[in-house]
Each structure stands twice: as C-alpha cells, then as structure tokens.
Amino acid sequence: MDKEFAYGTLQRYRTSLDHTRSFIRWKYNKEDMDIKSLDYDFISGYSFWLRSIQYCSHNTTVKYVANFKKIVLICIKNGWLLKNPFIQFKMVKKEVNRVFLTWHEIQTITNKRFVTDRLNHVRDIFLFSCYTGLTYIDVKNLSRNQTSTGIDGEQWIYTHRQKTDSPTRLPLLPKALQLIEKYQDHPQCKDGTNVLPD
C-alpha cells in the first residue's frame, strides 16, 4: 500500500490538531466548534495564541497555521465551509541564516568519545550526514545494496530521498566510507540491510 504522507508529516498534523483543540478550549471555553464559525478572528487569534501562549517561533507558527489552512481548504472543496477565513490573513516565513559547521568543529565532534555505544553511534550517524548531505531518515533507510561502484571507479550512493521521493546519486567520500567499514560487522549491519546502526 502506497503511503501518501511520511510518518513525520502525520505526526506534525497530529500536533497541529492538538494545538487547535487547546486553542479552542483556551479562547472559546469549548471542546469543539462548528466549522462554519471559522473566520478571520479565529485564524488571527490562533496565530497569536501559538506565538504568545505556546511560545512558538515565528516560522513554527507559520507551519502550524499552514497545516490548519490545508485542512480548511479541503473543507471548502467539500462544501463544508462556504467562505475562506484565510482570505485576508497573511503570514510569511522569515529567512533563517543557517550557520555551517567549520572543519575544526567537525573534527572536534569526530574526536569526541562518549561513554555509551549508543551516543557514539549517534555521533557517527551525524558525521555520515555531514559527509553525504543525507538527512537522518535517509541514512537510517540506507542499505548496502544502495552503494556501488560508479563509472569513475569510486564508490557512490544510489538512493531515493524519503521527503521528495527523488533519485539521488552521491559520491562516498573517504570519511563516509570509513564509517561504513567501521560498522560492517555490527549486528544491525552484517546482513547489509543497514549501512549504519540506528
């Protein structure tokens, strides 16, 4: 059976539902309300509540409101709601300047030794993500048969990104290959199902 949404997306919608229910209790002192009573005041109040009562950042608030809007648009398409309460409501994500790790910082992480194997595994998964550009979920799903020799004679990753389902081809840098070799005899990696333990 094909999955339309990834597990993480489903969880975000569940969290959005929980927030909406909490907001209705906070503002209207009710457990639920008729969808036909949705209006601009509800949307702007919900946005205010997320920022001021739930202490969500601006961009997190935009995400929750966007999730809510998707549901509202489905209601409009089905004829359950005649008027779009979002017509005059505008929220735009703020640009976030991401700071990249320096080579020195990556070396510090590489050299860090933890007291438990579990934390050392987490460190190595993080480093593998740094060396390949793959997200955690893509590393978790990566199996040995998704690595092979390319036309240049070097090792490559041939996989599909979970979020976009787009094919991805990445060269395996020496540091990433070292991590794969480090775990090749690990119980979770021996059969080739996983490249790294999760």
PDB file of C-alpha atoms in Angstrom:
ATOM      1  CA  MET A   1       0.000   0.000   0.000  1.00  0.00           C
ATOM      2  CA  ASP A   2       1.426   3.401  -1.003  1.00  0.00           C
ATOM      3  CA  LYS A   3       1.846   5.950   1.761  1.00  0.00           C
ATOM      4  CA  GLU A   4       0.721   9.453   0.868  1.00  0.00           C
ATOM      5  CA  PHE A   5       2.417  11.023   3.886  1.00  0.00           C
ATOM      6  CA  ALA A   6       5.630  10.227   5.726  1.00  0.00           C
ATOM      7  CA  TYR A   7       5.339   9.333   9.411  1.00  0.00           C
ATOM      8  CA  GLY A   8       6.871  12.689  10.416  1.00  0.00           C
ATOM      9  CA  THR A   9       4.239  14.569   8.378  1.00  0.00           C
ATOM     10  CA  LEU A  10       1.461  12.620  10.080  1.00  0.00           C
ATOM     11  CA  GLN A  11       2.937  13.482  13.469  1.00  0.00           C
ATOM     12  CA  ARG A  12       3.030  17.194  12.546  1.00  0.00           C
ATOM     13  CA  TYR A  13      -0.659  17.092  11.629  1.00  0.00           C
ATOM     14  CA  ARG A  14      -1.468  15.349  14.905  1.00  0.00           C
ATOM     15  CA  THR A  15       0.433  18.039  16.809  1.00  0.00           C
ATOM     16  CA  SER A  16      -1.424  20.715  14.818  1.00  0.00           C
ATOM     17  CA  LEU A  17      -4.736  19.072  15.779  1.00  0.00           C
ATOM     18  CA  ASP A  18      -3.731  19.038  19.453  1.00  0.00           C
ATOM     19  CA  HIS A  19      -2.817  22.734  19.249  1.00  0.00           C
ATOM     20  CA  THR A  20      -6.124  23.591  17.569  1.00  0.00           C
ATOM     21  CA  ARG A  21      -8.091  21.764  20.261  1.00  0.00           C
ATOM     22  CA  SER A  22      -6.113  23.509  23.012  1.00  0.00           C
ATOM     23  CA  PHE A  23      -6.687  26.893  21.374  1.00  0.00           C
ATOM     24  CA  ILE A  24     -10.468  26.304  21.155  1.00  0.00           C
ATOM     25  CA  ARG A  25     -10.542  25.419  24.859  1.00  0.00           C
ATOM     26  CA  TRP A  26      -8.419  28.483  25.724  1.00  0.00           C
ATOM     27  CA  LYS A  27     -10.298  31.057  23.617  1.00  0.00           C
ATOM     28  CA  TYR A  28     -13.868  29.721  23.453  1.00  0.00           C
ATOM     29  CA  ASN A  29     -14.011  27.502  26.546  1.00  0.00           C
ATOM     30  CA  LYS A  30     -15.384  24.644  24.399  1.00  0.00           C
ATOM     31  CA  GLU A  31     -14.197  21.187  23.412  1.00  0.00           C
ATOM     32  CA  ASP A  32     -15.168  21.686  19.771  1.00  0.00           C
ATOM     33  CA  MET A  33     -16.926  24.154  17.484  1.00  0.00           C
ATOM     34  CA  ASP A  34     -18.837  24.196  14.223  1.00  0.00           C
ATOM     35  CA  ILE A  35     -16.528  24.554  11.248  1.00  0.00           C
ATOM     36  CA  LYS A  36     -18.914  27.129   9.744  1.00  0.00           C
ATOM     37  CA  SER A  37     -17.991  29.543  12.542  1.00  0.00           C
ATOM     38  CA  LEU A  38     -14.365  29.775  11.369  1.00  0.00           C
ATOM     39  CA  ASP A  39     -13.482  33.344  10.485  1.00  0.00           C
ATOM     40  CA  TYR A  40     -10.562  35.771  10.285  1.00  0.00           C
ATOM     41  CA  ASP A  41     -10.771  36.387  14.051  1.00  0.00           C
ATOM     42  CA  PHE A  42     -10.283  32.656  14.706  1.00  0.00           C
ATOM     43  CA  ILE A  43      -7.215  32.465  12.430  1.00  0.00           C
ATOM     44  CA  SER A  44      -5.537  35.605  13.798  1.00  0.00           C
ATOM     45  CA  GLY A  45      -6.341  34.517  17.375  1.00  0.00           C
ATOM     46  CA  TYR A  46      -4.875  31.070  16.704  1.00  0.00           C
ATOM     47  CA  SER A  47      -1.686  32.651  15.330  1.00  0.00           C
ATOM     48  CA  PHE A  48      -1.437  34.953  18.374  1.00  0.00           C
ATOM     49  CA  TRP A  49      -2.009  32.006  20.758  1.00  0.00           C
ATOM     50  CA  LEU A  50       0.729  29.921  19.114  1.00  0.00           C
ATOM     51  CA  ARG A  51       3.249  32.763  19.444  1.00  0.00           C
ATOM     52  CA  SER A  52       2.340  34.194  22.854  1.00  0.00           C
ATOM     53  CA  ILE A  53       0.857  31.294  24.861  1.00  0.00           C
ATOM     54  CA  GLN A  54       2.670  28.329  23.267  1.00  0.00           C
ATOM     55  CA  TYR A  55       5.891  30.333  22.719  1.00  0.00           C
ATOM     56  CA  CYS A  56       6.299  29.052  19.157  1.00  0.00           C
ATOM     57  CA  SER A  57       8.783  30.878  16.960  1.00  0.00           C
ATOM     58  CA  HIS A  58       7.505  32.896  14.007  1.00  0.00           C
ATOM     59  CA  ASN A  59       8.357  30.176  11.445  1.00  0.00           C
ATOM     60  CA  THR A  60       6.925  27.376  13.608  1.00  0.00           C
ATOM     61  CA  THR A  61       3.698  29.380  13.948  1.00  0.00           C
ATOM     62  CA  VAL A  62       3.598  29.792  10.153  1.00  0.00           C
ATOM     63  CA  LYS A  63       3.952  25.987   9.758  1.00  0.00           C
ATOM     64  CA  TYR A  64       1.113  25.201  12.172  1.00  0.00           C
ATOM     65  CA  VAL A  65      -1.168  27.806  10.592  1.00  0.00           C
ATOM     66  CA  ALA A  66      -0.264  26.454   7.112  1.00  0.00           C
ATOM     67  CA  ASN A  67      -1.217  22.923   8.229  1.00  0.00           C
ATOM     68  CA  PHE A  68      -4.525  24.289   9.504  1.00  0.00           C
ATOM     69  CA  LYS A  69      -5.075  26.141   6.223  1.00  0.00           C
ATOM     70  CA  LYS A  70      -4.626  22.917   4.220  1.00  0.00           C
ATOM     71  CA  ILE A  71      -7.434  21.314   6.237  1.00  0.00           C
ATOM     72  CA  VAL A  72      -9.648  24.411   5.797  1.00  0.00           C
ATOM     73  CA  LEU A  73      -9.121  24.296   2.012  1.00  0.00           C
ATOM     74  CA  ILE A  74     -10.192  20.633   1.980  1.00  0.00           C
ATOM     75  CA  CYS A  75     -13.349  21.670   3.864  1.00  0.00           C
ATOM     76  CA  ILE A  76     -14.039  24.378   1.263  1.00  0.00           C
ATOM     77  CA  LYS A  77     -13.560  21.898  -1.616  1.00  0.00           C
ATOM     78  CA  ASN A  78     -16.038  19.517   0.023  1.00  0.00           C
ATOM     79  CA  GLY A  79     -18.591  22.296   0.543  1.00  0.00           C
ATOM     80  CA  TRP A  80     -18.442  22.085   4.336  1.00  0.00           C
ATOM     81  CA  LEU A  81     -17.245  25.680   4.554  1.00  0.00           C
ATOM     82  CA  LEU A  82     -18.500  28.324   2.142  1.00  0.00           C
ATOM     83  CA  LYS A  83     -16.137  31.190   2.957  1.00  0.00           C
ATOM     84  CA  ASN A  84     -12.343  31.073   3.209  1.00  0.00           C
ATOM     85  CA  PRO A  85     -11.300  32.596   6.575  1.00  0.00           C
ATOM     86  CA  PHE A  86      -7.715  32.929   5.285  1.00  0.00           C
ATOM     87  CA  ILE A  87      -8.519  35.428   2.506  1.00  0.00           C
ATOM     88  CA  GLN A  88      -7.200  38.493   4.364  1.00  0.00           C
ATOM     89  CA  PHE A  89      -4.744  36.597   6.570  1.00  0.00           C
ATOM     90  CA  LYS A  90      -1.080  36.697   5.541  1.00  0.00           C
ATOM     91  CA  MET A  91       1.950  35.185   7.243  1.00  0.00           C
ATOM     92  CA  VAL A  92       5.317  34.749   5.574  1.00  0.00           C
ATOM     93  CA  LYS A  93       8.243  32.706   6.826  1.00  0.00           C
ATOM     94  CA  LYS A  94      11.279  34.670   7.916  1.00  0.00           C
ATOM     95  CA  GLU A  95      14.582  33.926   6.237  1.00  0.00           C
ATOM     96  CA  VAL A  96      16.807  31.860   8.515  1.00  0.00           C
ATOM     97  CA  ASN A  97      20.554  32.168   8.077  1.00  0.00           C
ATOM     98  CA  ARG A  98      21.920  28.733   8.795  1.00  0.00           C
ATOM     99  CA  VAL A  99      25.428  28.573  10.191  1.00  0.00           C
ATOM    100  CA  PHE A 100      27.572  25.803   8.768  1.00  0.00           C
ATOM    101  CA  LEU A 101      29.961  23.756  10.874  1.00  0.00           C
ATOM    102  CA  THR A 102      33.619  24.517  10.348  1.00  0.00           C
ATOM    103  CA  TRP A 103      36.122  21.760   9.623  1.00  0.00           C
ATOM    104  CA  HIS A 104      37.537  22.308  13.138  1.00  0.00           C
ATOM    105  CA  GLU A 105      34.072  21.770  14.684  1.00  0.00           C
ATOM    106  CA  ILE A 106      33.562  18.576  12.668  1.00  0.00           C
ATOM    107  CA  GLN A 107      36.978  17.343  13.850  1.00  0.00           C
ATOM    108  CA  THR A 108      36.021  18.125  17.472  1.00  0.00           C
ATOM    109  CA  ILE A 109      32.842  16.050  17.054  1.00  0.00           C
ATOM    110  CA  THR A 110      34.815  13.262  15.334  1.00  0.00           C
ATOM    111  CA  ASN A 111      37.327  13.082  18.189  1.00  0.00           C
ATOM    112  CA  LYS A 112      34.695  13.142  20.939  1.00  0.00           C
ATOM    113  CA  ARG A 113      34.391   9.778  22.717  1.00  0.00           C
ATOM    114  CA  PHE A 114      31.198   9.025  24.625  1.00  0.00           C
ATOM    115  CA  VAL A 115      30.724   6.582  27.495  1.00  0.00           C
ATOM    116  CA  THR A 116      27.972   4.622  25.715  1.00  0.00           C
ATOM    117  CA  ASP A 117      27.986   2.895  22.330  1.00  0.00           C
ATOM    118  CA  ARG A 118      24.585   4.428  21.598  1.00  0.00           C
ATOM    119  CA  LEU A 119      25.933   8.002  21.772  1.00  0.00           C
ATOM    120  CA  ASN A 120      28.955   7.038  19.685  1.00  0.00           C
ATOM    121  CA  HIS A 121      26.555   5.613  17.058  1.00  0.00           C
ATOM    122  CA  VAL A 122      24.558   8.866  17.084  1.00  0.00           C
ATOM    123  CA  ARG A 123      27.770  10.850  16.588  1.00  0.00           C
ATOM    124  CA  ASP A 124      28.753   8.652  13.634  1.00  0.00           C
ATOM    125  CA  ILE A 125      25.304   8.933  12.009  1.00  0.00           C
ATOM    126  CA  PHE A 126      25.540  12.720  12.350  1.00  0.00           C
ATOM    127  CA  LEU A 127      29.021  12.732  10.805  1.00  0.00           C
ATOM    128  CA  PHE A 128      27.853  10.460   7.965  1.00  0.00           C
ATOM    129  CA  SER A 129      25.090  13.004   7.273  1.00  0.00           C
ATOM    130  CA  CYS A 130      27.714  15.762   7.182  1.00  0.00           C
ATOM    131  CA  TYR A 131      29.868  13.834   4.704  1.00  0.00           C
ATOM    132  CA  THR A 132      26.983  12.818   2.407  1.00  0.00           C
ATOM    133  CA  GLY A 133      24.354  15.557   2.803  1.00  0.00           C
ATOM    134  CA  LEU A 134      21.712  12.910   3.588  1.00  0.00           C
ATOM    135  CA  THR A 135      19.088  13.535   6.271  1.00  0.00           C
ATOM    136  CA  TYR A 136      18.813  11.269   9.303  1.00  0.00           C
ATOM    137  CA  ILE A 137      15.853   9.344   7.851  1.00  0.00           C
ATOM    138  CA  ASP A 138      17.708   8.799   4.553  1.00  0.00           C
ATOM    139  CA  VAL A 139      20.764   7.488   6.437  1.00  0.00           C
ATOM    140  CA  LYS A 140      18.506   5.253   8.547  1.00  0.00           C
ATOM    141  CA  ASN A 141      16.933   3.798   5.388  1.00  0.00           C
ATOM    142  CA  LEU A 142      20.229   3.396   3.538  1.00  0.00           C
ATOM    143  CA  SER A 143      21.183  -0.220   2.811  1.00  0.00           C
ATOM    144  CA  ARG A 144      24.393  -1.747   1.483  1.00  0.00           C
ATOM    145  CA  ASN A 145      22.821  -2.514  -1.922  1.00  0.00           C
ATOM    146  CA  GLN A 146      22.328   1.241  -2.426  1.00  0.00           C
ATOM    147  CA  THR A 147      26.094   1.711  -2.593  1.00  0.00           C
ATOM    148  CA  SER A 148      28.056   0.618  -5.624  1.00  0.00           C
ATOM    149  CA  THR A 149      30.963   1.464  -7.884  1.00  0.00           C
ATOM    150  CA  GLY A 150      30.324   4.315 -10.305  1.00  0.00           C
ATOM    151  CA  ILE A 151      31.724   4.790 -13.804  1.00  0.00           C
ATOM    152  CA  ASP A 152      34.648   6.669 -12.241  1.00  0.00           C
ATOM    153  CA  GLY A 153      35.637   3.540 -10.294  1.00  0.00           C
ATOM    154  CA  GLU A 154      34.731   5.177  -6.960  1.00  0.00           C
ATOM    155  CA  GLN A 155      32.001   4.228  -4.505  1.00  0.00           C
ATOM    156  CA  TRP A 156      28.650   6.018  -4.847  1.00  0.00           C
ATOM    157  CA  ILE A 157      25.278   6.080  -3.091  1.00  0.00           C
ATOM    158  CA  TYR A 158      22.236   5.463  -5.307  1.00  0.00           C
ATOM    159  CA  THR A 159      19.073   6.112  -3.326  1.00  0.00           C
ATOM    160  CA  HIS A 160      15.731   7.950  -3.164  1.00  0.00           C
ATOM    161  CA  ARG A 161      15.170  10.821  -0.723  1.00  0.00           C
ATOM    162  CA  GLN A 162      12.233   9.971   1.521  1.00  0.00           C
ATOM    163  CA  LYS A 163      10.854  13.509   1.720  1.00  0.00           C
ATOM    164  CA  THR A 164      10.812  14.214  -2.024  1.00  0.00           C
ATOM    165  CA  ASP A 165      11.000  10.633  -3.388  1.00  0.00           C
ATOM    166  CA  SER A 166      13.602  11.944  -5.806  1.00  0.00           C
ATOM    167  CA  PRO A 167      16.526   9.810  -7.011  1.00  0.00           C
ATOM    168  CA  THR A 168      19.868  10.809  -5.550  1.00  0.00           C
ATOM    169  CA  ARG A 169      23.410   9.912  -6.575  1.00  0.00           C
ATOM    170  CA  LEU A 170      26.189  10.913  -4.201  1.00  0.00           C
ATOM    171  CA  PRO A 171      29.908  10.145  -4.181  1.00  0.00           C
ATOM    172  CA  LEU A 172      31.022   8.395  -0.998  1.00  0.00           C
ATOM    173  CA  LEU A 173      33.843  10.465   0.428  1.00  0.00           C
ATOM    174  CA  PRO A 174      36.670   8.588   2.203  1.00  0.00           C
ATOM    175  CA  LYS A 175      35.419   9.641   5.677  1.00  0.00           C
ATOM    176  CA  ALA A 176      31.916   8.329   4.911  1.00  0.00           C
ATOM    177  CA  LEU A 177      33.397   5.059   3.587  1.00  0.00           C
ATOM    178  CA  GLN A 178      35.427   4.695   6.795  1.00  0.00           C
ATOM    179  CA  LEU A 179      32.204   4.896   8.822  1.00  0.00           C
ATOM    180  CA  ILE A 180      30.536   2.220   6.654  1.00  0.00           C
ATOM    181  CA  GLU A 181      33.570  -0.053   7.087  1.00  0.00           C
ATOM    182  CA  LYS A 182      33.620   0.623  10.834  1.00  0.00           C
ATOM    183  CA  TYR A 183      30.132  -0.870  11.198  1.00  0.00           C
ATOM    184  CA  GLN A 184      30.223  -3.613   8.565  1.00  0.00           C
ATOM    185  CA  ASP A 185      30.379  -6.336  11.272  1.00  0.00           C
ATOM    186  CA  HIS A 186      27.880  -4.661  13.615  1.00  0.00           C
ATOM    187  CA  PRO A 187      24.825  -6.922  14.288  1.00  0.00           C
ATOM    188  CA  GLN A 188      22.449  -4.390  12.671  1.00  0.00           C
ATOM    189  CA  CYS A 189      24.656  -4.028   9.587  1.00  0.00           C
ATOM    190  CA  LYS A 190      26.031  -7.536   8.983  1.00  0.00           C
ATOM    191  CA  ASP A 191      23.253  -8.636   6.618  1.00  0.00           C
ATOM    192  CA  GLY A 192      23.537  -5.433   4.535  1.00  0.00           C
ATOM    193  CA  THR A 193      20.076  -4.130   5.491  1.00  0.00           C
ATOM    194  CA  ASN A 194      21.627  -1.130   7.211  1.00  0.00           C
ATOM    195  CA  VAL A 195      24.792   0.789   6.423  1.00  0.00           C
ATOM    196  CA  LEU A 196      24.910   2.210   9.966  1.00  0.00           C
ATOM    197  CA  PRO A 197      23.190   1.051  13.168  1.00  0.00           C
ATOM    198  CA  ASP A 198      20.142   3.065  14.193  1.00  0.00           C
TER     199      ASP A 198
END
